[in-house]
Short mmCIF file of C-alpha atoms in Angstrom, two decimals:
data_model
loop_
_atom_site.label_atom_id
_atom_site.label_comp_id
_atom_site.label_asym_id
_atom_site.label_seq_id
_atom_site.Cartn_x
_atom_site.Cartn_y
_atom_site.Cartn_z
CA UNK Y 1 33.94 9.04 -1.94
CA UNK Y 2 32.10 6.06 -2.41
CA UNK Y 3 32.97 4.54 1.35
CA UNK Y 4 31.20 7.92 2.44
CA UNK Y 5 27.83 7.65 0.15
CA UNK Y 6 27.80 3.94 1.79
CA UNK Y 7 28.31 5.62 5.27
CA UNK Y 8 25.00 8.19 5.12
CA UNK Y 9 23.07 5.44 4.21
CA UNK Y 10 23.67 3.30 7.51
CA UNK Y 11 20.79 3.50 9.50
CA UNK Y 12 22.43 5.51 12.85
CA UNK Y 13 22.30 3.53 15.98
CA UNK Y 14 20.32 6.29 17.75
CA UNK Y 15 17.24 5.81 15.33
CA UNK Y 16 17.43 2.05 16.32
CA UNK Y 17 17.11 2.53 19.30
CA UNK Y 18 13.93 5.17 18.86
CA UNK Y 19 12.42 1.86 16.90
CA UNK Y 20 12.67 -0.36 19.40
CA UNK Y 21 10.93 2.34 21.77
CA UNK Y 22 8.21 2.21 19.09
CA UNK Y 23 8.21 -1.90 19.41
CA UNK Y 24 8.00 -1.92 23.06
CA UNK Y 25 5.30 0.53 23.10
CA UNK Y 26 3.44 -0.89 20.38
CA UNK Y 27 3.51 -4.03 22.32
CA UNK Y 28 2.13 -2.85 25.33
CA UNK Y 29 -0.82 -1.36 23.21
CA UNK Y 30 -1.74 -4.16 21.67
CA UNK Y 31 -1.10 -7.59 23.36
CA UNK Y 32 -3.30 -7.08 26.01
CA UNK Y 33 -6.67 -7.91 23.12
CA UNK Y 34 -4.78 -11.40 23.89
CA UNK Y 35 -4.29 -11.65 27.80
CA UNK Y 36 -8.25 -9.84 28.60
CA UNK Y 37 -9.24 -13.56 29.32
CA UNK Y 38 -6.83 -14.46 31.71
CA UNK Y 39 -6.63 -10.85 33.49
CA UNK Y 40 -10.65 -10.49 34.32
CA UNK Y 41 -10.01 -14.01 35.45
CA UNK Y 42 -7.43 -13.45 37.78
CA UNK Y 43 -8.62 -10.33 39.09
CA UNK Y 44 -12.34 -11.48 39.00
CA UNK Y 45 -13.74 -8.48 36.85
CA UNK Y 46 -15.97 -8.41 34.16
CA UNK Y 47 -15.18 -8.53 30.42
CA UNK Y 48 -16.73 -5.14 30.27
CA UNK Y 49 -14.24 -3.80 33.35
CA UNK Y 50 -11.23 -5.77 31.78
CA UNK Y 51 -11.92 -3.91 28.61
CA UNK Y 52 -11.02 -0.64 30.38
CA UNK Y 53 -7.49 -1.84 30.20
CA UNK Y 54 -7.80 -1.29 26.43
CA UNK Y 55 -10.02 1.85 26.37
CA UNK Y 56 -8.73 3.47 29.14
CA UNK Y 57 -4.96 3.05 27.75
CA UNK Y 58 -6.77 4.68 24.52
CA UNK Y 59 -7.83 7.65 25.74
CA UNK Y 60 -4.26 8.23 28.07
CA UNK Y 61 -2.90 8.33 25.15
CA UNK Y 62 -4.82 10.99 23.07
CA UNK Y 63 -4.44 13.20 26.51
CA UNK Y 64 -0.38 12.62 27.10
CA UNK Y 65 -0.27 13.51 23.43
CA UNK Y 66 -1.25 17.15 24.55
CA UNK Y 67 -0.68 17.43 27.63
CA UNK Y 68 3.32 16.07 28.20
CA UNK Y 69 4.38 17.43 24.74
CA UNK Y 70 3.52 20.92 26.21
CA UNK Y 71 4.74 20.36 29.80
CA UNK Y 72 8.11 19.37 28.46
CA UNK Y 73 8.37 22.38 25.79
CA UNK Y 74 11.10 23.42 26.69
CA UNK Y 75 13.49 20.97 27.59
CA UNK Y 76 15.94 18.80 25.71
CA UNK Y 77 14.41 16.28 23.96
CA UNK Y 78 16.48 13.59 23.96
CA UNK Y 79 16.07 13.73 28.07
CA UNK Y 80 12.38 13.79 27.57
CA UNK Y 81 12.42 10.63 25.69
CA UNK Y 82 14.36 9.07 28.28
CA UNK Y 83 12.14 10.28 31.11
CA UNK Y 84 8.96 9.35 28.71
CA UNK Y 85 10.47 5.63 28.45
CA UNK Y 86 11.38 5.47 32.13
CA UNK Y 87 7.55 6.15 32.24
CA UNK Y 88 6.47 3.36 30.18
CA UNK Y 89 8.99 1.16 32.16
CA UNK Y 90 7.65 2.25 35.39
CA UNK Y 91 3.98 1.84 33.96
CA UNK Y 92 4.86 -2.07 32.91
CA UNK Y 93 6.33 -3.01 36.02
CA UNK Y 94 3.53 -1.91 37.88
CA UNK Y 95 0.94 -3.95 35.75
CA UNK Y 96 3.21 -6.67 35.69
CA UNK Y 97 3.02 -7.02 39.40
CA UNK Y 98 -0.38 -5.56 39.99
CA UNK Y 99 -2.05 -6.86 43.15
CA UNK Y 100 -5.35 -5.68 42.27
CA UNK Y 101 -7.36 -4.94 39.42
CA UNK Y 102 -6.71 -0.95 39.88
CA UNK Y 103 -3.21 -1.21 40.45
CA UNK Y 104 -3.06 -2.74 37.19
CA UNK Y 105 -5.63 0.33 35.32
CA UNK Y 106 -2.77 2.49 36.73
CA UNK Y 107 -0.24 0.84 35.21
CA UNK Y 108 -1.80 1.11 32.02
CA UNK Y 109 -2.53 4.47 32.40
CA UNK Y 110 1.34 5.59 32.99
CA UNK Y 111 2.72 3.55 30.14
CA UNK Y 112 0.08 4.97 27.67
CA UNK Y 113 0.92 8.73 28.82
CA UNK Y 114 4.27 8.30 26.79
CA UNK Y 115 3.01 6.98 24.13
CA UNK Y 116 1.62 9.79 21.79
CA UNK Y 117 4.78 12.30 23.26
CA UNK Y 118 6.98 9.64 22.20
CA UNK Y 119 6.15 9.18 18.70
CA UNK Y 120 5.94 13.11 18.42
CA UNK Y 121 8.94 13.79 19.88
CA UNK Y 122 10.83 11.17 18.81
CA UNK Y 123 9.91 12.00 14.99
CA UNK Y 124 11.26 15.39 15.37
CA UNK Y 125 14.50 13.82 16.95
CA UNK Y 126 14.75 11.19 14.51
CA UNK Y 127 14.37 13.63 11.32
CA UNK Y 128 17.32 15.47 13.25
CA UNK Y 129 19.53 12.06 13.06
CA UNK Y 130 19.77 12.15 8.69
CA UNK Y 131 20.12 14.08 5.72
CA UNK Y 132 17.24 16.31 4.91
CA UNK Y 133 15.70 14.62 2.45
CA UNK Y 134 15.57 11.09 4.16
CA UNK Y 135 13.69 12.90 7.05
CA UNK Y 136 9.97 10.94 6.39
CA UNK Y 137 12.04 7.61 5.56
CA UNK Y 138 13.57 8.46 9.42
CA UNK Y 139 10.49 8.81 10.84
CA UNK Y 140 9.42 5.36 9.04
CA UNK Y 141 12.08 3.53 10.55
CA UNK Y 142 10.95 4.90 13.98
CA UNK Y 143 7.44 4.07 13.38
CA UNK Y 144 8.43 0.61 11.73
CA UNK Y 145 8.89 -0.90 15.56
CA UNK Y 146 5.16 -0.20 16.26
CA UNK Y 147 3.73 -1.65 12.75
CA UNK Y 148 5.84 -4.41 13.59
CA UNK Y 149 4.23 -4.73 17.06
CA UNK Y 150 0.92 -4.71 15.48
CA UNK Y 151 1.56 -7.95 13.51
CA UNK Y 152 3.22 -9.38 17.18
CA UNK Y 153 1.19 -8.01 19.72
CA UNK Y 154 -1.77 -10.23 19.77
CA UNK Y 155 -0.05 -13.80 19.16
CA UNK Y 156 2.78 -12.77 21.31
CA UNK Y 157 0.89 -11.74 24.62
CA UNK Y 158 -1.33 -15.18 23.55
CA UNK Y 159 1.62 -17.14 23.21
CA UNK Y 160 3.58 -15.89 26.38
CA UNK Y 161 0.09 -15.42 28.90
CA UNK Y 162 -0.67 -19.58 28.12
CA UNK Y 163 2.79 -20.63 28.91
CA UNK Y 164 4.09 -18.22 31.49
CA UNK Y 165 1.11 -16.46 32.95
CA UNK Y 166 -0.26 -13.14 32.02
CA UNK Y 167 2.48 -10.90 34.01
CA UNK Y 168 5.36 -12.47 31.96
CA UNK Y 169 4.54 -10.69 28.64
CA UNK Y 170 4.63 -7.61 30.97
CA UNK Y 171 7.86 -8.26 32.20
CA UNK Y 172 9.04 -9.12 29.18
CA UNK Y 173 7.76 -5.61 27.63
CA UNK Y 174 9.57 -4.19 30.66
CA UNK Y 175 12.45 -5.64 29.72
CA UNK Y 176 12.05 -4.71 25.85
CA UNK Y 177 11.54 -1.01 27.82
CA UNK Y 178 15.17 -0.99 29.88
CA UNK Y 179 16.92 -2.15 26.21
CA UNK Y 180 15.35 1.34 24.29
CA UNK Y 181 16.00 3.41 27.47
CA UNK Y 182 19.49 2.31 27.20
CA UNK Y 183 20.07 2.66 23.87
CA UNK Y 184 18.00 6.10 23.48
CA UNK Y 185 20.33 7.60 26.23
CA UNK Y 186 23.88 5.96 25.04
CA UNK Y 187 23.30 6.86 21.10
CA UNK Y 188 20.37 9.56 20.88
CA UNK Y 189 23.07 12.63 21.27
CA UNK Y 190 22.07 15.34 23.30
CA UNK Y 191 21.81 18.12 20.55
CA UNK Y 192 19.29 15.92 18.76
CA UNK Y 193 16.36 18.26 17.69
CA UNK Y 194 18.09 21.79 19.36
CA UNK Y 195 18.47 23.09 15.58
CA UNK Y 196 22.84 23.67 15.98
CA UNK Y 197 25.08 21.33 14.56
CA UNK Y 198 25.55 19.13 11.96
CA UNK Y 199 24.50 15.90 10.63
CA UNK Y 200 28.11 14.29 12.11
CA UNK Y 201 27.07 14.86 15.67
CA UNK Y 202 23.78 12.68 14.86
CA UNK Y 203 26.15 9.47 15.92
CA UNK Y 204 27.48 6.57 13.28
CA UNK Y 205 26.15 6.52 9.93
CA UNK Y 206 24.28 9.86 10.49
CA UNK Y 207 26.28 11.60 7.51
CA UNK Y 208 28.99 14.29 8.14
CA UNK Y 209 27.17 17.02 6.09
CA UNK Y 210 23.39 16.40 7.30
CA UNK Y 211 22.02 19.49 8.84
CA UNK Y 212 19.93 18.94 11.99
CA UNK Y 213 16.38 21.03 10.75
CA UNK Y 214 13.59 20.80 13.69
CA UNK Y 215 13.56 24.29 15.53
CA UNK Y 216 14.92 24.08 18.88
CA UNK Y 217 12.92 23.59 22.08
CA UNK Y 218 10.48 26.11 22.32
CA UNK Y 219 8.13 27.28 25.01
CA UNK Y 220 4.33 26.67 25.08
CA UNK Y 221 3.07 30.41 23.80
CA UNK Y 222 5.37 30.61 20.64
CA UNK Y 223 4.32 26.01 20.09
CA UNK Y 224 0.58 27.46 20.36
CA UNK Y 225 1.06 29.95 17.60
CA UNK Y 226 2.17 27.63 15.14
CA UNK Y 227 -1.43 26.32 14.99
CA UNK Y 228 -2.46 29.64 13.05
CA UNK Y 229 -1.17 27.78 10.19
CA UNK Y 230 -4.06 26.36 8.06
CA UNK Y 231 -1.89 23.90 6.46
CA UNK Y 232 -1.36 22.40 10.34
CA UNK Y 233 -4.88 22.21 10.62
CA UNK Y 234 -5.71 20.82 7.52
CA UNK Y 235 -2.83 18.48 8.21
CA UNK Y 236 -4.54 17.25 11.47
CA UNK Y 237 -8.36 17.16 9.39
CA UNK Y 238 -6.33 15.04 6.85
CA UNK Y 239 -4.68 12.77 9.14
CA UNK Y 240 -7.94 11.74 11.50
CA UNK Y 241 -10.01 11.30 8.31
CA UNK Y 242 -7.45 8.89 7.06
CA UNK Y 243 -7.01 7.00 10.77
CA UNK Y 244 -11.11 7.18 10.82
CA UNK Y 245 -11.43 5.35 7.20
CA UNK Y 246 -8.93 2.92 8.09
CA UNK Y 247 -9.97 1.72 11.61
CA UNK Y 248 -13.70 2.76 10.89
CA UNK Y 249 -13.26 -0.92 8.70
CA UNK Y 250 -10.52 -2.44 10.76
CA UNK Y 251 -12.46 -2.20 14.19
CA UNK Y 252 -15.30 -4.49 12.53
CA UNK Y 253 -12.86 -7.10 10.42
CA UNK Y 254 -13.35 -9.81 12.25
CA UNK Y 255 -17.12 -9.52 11.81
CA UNK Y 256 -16.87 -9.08 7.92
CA UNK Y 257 -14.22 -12.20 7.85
CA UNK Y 258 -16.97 -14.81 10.00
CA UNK Y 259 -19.98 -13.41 8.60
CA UNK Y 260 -19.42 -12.03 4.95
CA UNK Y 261 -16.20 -13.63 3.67
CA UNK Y 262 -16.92 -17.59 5.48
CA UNK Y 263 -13.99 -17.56 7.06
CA UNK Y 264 -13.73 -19.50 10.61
CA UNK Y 265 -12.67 -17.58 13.74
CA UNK Y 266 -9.36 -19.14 13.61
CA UNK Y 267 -8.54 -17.91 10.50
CA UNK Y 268 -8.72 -14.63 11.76
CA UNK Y 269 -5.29 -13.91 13.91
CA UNK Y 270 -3.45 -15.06 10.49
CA UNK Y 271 -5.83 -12.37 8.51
CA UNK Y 272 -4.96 -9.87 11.45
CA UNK Y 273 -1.13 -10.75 10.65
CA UNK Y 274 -2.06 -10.24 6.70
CA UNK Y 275 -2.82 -6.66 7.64
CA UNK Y 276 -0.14 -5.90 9.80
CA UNK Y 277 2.83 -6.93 7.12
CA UNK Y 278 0.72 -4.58 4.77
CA UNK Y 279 1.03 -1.95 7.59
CA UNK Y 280 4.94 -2.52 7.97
CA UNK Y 281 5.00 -2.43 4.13
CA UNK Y 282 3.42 0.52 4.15
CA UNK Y 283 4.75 2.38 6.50
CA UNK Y 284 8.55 2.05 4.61
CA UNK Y 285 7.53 2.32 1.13
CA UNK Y 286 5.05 5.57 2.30
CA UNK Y 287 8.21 7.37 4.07
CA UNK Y 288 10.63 6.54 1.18
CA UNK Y 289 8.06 8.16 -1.45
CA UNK Y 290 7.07 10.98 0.89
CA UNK Y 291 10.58 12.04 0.59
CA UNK Y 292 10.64 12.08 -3.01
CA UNK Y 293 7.26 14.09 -3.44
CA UNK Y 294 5.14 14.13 0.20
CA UNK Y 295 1.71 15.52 -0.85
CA UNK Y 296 1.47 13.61 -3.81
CA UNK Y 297 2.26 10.94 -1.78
CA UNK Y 298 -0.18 11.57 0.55
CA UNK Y 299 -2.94 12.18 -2.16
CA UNK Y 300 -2.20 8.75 -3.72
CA UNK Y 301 -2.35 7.17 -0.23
CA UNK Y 302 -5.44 8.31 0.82
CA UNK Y 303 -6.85 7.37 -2.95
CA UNK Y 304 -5.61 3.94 -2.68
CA UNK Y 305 -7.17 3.40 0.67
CA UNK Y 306 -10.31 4.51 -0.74
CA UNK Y 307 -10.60 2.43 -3.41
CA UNK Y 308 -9.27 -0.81 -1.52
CA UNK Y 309 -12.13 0.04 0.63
CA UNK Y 310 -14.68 0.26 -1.39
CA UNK Y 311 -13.53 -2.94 -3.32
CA UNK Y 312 -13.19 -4.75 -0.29
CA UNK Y 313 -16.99 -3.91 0.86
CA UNK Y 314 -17.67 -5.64 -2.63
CA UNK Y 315 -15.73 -8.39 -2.90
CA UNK Y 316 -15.47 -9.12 1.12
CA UNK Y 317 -17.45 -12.57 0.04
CA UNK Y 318 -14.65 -13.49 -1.77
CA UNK Y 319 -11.90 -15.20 0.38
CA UNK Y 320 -9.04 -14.95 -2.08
CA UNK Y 321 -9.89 -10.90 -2.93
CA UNK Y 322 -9.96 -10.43 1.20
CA UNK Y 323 -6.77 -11.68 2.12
CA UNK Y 324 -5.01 -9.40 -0.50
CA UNK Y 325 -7.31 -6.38 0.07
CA UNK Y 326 -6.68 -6.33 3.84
CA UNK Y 327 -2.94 -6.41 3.18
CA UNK Y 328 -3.83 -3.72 0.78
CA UNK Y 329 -5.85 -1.65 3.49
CA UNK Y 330 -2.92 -2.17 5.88
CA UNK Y 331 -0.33 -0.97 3.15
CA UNK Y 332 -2.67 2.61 2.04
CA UNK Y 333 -3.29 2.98 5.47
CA UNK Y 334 -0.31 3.43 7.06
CA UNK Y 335 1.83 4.69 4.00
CA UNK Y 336 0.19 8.66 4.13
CA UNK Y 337 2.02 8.25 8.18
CA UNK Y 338 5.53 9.23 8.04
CA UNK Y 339 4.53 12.27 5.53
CA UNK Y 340 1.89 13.45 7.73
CA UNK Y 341 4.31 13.63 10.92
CA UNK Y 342 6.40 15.68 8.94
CA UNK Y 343 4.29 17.77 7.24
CA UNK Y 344 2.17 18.94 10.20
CA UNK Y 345 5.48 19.78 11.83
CA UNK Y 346 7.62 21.39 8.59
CA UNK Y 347 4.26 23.42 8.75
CA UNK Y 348 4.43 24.36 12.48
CA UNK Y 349 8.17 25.73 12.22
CA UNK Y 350 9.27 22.32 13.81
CA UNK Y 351 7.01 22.70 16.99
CA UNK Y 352 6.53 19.43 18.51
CA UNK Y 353 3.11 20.30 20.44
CA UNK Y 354 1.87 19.84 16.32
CA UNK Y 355 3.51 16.62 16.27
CA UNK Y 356 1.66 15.30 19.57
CA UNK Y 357 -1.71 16.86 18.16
CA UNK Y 358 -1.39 14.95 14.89
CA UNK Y 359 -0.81 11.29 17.45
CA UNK Y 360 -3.99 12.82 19.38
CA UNK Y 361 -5.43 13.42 15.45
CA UNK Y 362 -5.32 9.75 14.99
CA UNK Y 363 -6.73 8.69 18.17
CA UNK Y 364 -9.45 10.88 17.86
CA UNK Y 365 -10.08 9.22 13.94
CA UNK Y 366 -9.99 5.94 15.56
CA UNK Y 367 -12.72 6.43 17.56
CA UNK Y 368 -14.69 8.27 14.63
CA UNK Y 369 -14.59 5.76 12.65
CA UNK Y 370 -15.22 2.74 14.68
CA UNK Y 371 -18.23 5.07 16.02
CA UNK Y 372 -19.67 5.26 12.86
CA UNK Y 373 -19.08 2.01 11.04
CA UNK Y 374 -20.80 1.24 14.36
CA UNK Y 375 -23.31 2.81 13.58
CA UNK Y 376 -23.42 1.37 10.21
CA UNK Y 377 -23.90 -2.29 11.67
CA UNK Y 378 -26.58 -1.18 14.84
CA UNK Y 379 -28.60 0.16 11.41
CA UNK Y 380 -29.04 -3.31 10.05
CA UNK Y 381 -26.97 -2.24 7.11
CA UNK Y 382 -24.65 -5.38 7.13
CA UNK Y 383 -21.05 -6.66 8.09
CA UNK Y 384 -19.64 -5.52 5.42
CA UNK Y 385 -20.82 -1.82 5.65
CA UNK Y 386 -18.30 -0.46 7.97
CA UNK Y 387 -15.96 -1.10 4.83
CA UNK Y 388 -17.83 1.65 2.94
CA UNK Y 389 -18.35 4.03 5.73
CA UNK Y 390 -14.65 4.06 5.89
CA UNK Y 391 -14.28 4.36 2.58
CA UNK Y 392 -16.47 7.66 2.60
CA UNK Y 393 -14.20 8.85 5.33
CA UNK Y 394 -10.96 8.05 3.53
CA UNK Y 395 -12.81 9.77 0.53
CA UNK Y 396 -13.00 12.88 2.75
CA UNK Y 397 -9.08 12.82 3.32
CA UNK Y 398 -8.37 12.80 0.31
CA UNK Y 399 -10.53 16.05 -0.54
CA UNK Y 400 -9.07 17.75 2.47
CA UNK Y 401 -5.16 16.93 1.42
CA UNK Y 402 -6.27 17.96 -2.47
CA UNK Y 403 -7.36 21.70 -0.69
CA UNK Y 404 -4.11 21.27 1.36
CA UNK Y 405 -1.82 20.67 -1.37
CA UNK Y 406 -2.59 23.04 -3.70
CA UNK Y 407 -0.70 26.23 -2.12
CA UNK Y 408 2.51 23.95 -2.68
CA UNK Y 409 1.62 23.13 -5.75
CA UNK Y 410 0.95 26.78 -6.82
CA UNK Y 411 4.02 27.68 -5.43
CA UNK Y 412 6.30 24.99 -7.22
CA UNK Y 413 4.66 26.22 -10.87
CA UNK Y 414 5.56 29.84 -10.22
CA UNK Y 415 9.05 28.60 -9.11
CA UNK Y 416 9.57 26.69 -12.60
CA UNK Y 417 7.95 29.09 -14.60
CA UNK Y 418 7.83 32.42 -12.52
CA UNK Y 419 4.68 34.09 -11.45
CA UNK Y 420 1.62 34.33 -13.73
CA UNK Y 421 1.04 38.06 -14.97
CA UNK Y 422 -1.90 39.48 -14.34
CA UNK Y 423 -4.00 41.36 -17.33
#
């Protein structure tokens, strides 16, 4: 009995591989803030064009989200994440030997289209791998391979572009690429996400008894009318408020680091790795909780990332209270995650189009909030004031999960105690 406990708790090969899907595409995402240099360079473009690698990969993503995740409704999911990651590969190789500047924009473009239908998809497939109620902790796993590539990303395309060139931290993402396509096709089991079977089909250390939940593949009309859910929407509000608090500071750190807290630029990259071990921190401690009690979870989350916000934007002269509230900031922020994937989709009857819109959700807070705290600085307001401009958006989330959470709530008191009678 005990040698089967031990068993449920391995973490099954097939959700490995999912994470180191996540790791290659976080990589991709974010090394190339460290290679801009040497790319306009070699291409002879601007800093401004260059950027477009970065934006333009941006805003692929927030369409793919949409746009694959309903062109692929209907199909098996586990051969949509292998045709999603043959994508990516396809879309590295090409920048990686990119004659021209354009070549290498397309490149970006086709390994950012599987990005947000990745994540979406792969959530509902990796929920399908456990036991019920280790379904957000399954999603954190999966997710843990891009917070882990956000701590990499930058010093690793830095490190690789001075000493082999630009196009080798491509082909090395490639290569991290072929590694998840293989393992995603060899242990990701074909019935992952259909809704039949049991947990023992999930591959090793899946459990014998662990039912797989999300619905099966569904087409586009009956994905669509899972959005007249109001918990989906306020789901999605939820999640781009908390995105927009978060990155409405994080877009601007650097700034408040230099200019408010006296730290030199090369502090920074270590401060940028701060953060990211508070989002990989996050992330597992957030899906572990949110399978314990999800909306309070989320409510606490969103609470704490308020506060650390607003403290930050007071103590951001401080060098000591900085390092531990961006750690802090990274932690909040990216603990509500794994129980917003999965309560958008529990919501939407398992429908993964809701699980794309909530990646396209977070996109579109990332560019609210680095509008606005944007706005913040071009006002003369300060360095330090995108800090509290998030921290009004965070405060937002947390008013819209509050309104979102009290239907369960409700619902959970007339379950213990039965319905209230009416006089």
């Amino acid at each position: 009995m005990h040698e089967r406990a031990a068993g449920t708790r391995r973490v099954p090969a097939g959700l490995v591989a999912l994470a180191v899907g996540g790791f290659g595409i976080g990589l991709t995402e974010f090394l190339i803030a460290g290679l801009l240099p040497q790319v306009a360079a070699d291409f002879r473009v601007t800093e401004a064009a260059a950027g477009w690698l970065i934006s333009g990969y941006a805003l692929s993503v927030a369409v793919g989200a949409i746009v694959l995740t309903a062109a692929t409704a209907r199909l098996p999911r586990k051969w949509v994440l292998v045709a999603l990651v043959v994508l990516f590969v396809v879309g590295n190789l090409l920048s990686a030997v990119a004659p021209s500047y354009r070549v290498m924009l397309l490149g970006r473009i086709l390994a950012a289209l599987c990005h947000g239908s990745f994540f979406g998809i792969g959530s509902l497939v990796a929920r399908s791998l456990v036991a019920p109620d280790r379904g957000a902790r399954a999603v954190a796993v999966m997710f843990a391979g891009l917070t882990v590539a956000n701590v990499l990303g930058v010093p690793f395309g830095a490190l690789v572009g001075e000493r082999w060139g630009w196009r080798a931290a491509f082909w090395a993402v490639t290569a991290i690429g072929l590694v998840a396509l293989a393992g995603i096709a060899a242990y990701v089991p074909g019935g992952a996400g259909t809704g039949t079977g049991t947990g023992a089909a999930a591959g090793p250390g899946a459990g014998d008894t662990a039912p797989i939940r999300p619905a099966p593949p569904m087409g586009l009309r009956t994905q669509i009318g899972a959005f007249r859910s109001g918990q989906v929407w306020l789901t999605l509000a939820a999640t781009a408020l908390g995105y927009g608090g978060m990155f409405g500071a994080f877009s601007y750190i650097a700034y408040t680091f230099t200019e408010v807290g006296g730290f030199s630029s090369a502090d920074v990259p270590w401060l940028l790795m701060v953060y990211g071990v508070g989002l990989v921190v996050g992330n597992l401690l957030g899906g572990r909780a949110a399978d314990h009690d999800r909306d309070r979870t989320l409510v606490l989350a969103l609470t704490g990332l308020t506060v650390t916000l607003t403290l930050f934007g007071l103590l951001a002269a401080d060098a000591t209270a900085s390092v531990l509230l961006v750690f802090l900031m990274g932690l909040f922020g990216f603990a509500a995650v794994p129980g917003m994937i999965t309560r958008v989709t529990d919501h939407a009857q398992g429908a993964v189009l809701a699980a794309g819109a909530n990646v396209s959700a977070s996109n579109l807070g990332n560019a609210l909030g680095a509008w606005a705290g944007g706005l913040a600085i071009t006002a003369g307001l300060g360095y330090a004031a995108p800090l509290y401009v998030g921290a009004a958006i965070a405060l937002t989330s947390v008013a819209v999960m509050m309104v979102a959470a009290r239907p369960a709530r409700r619902a959970e008191r007339e379950e213990e105690h039965g319905p209230a009678v009416r006089r």
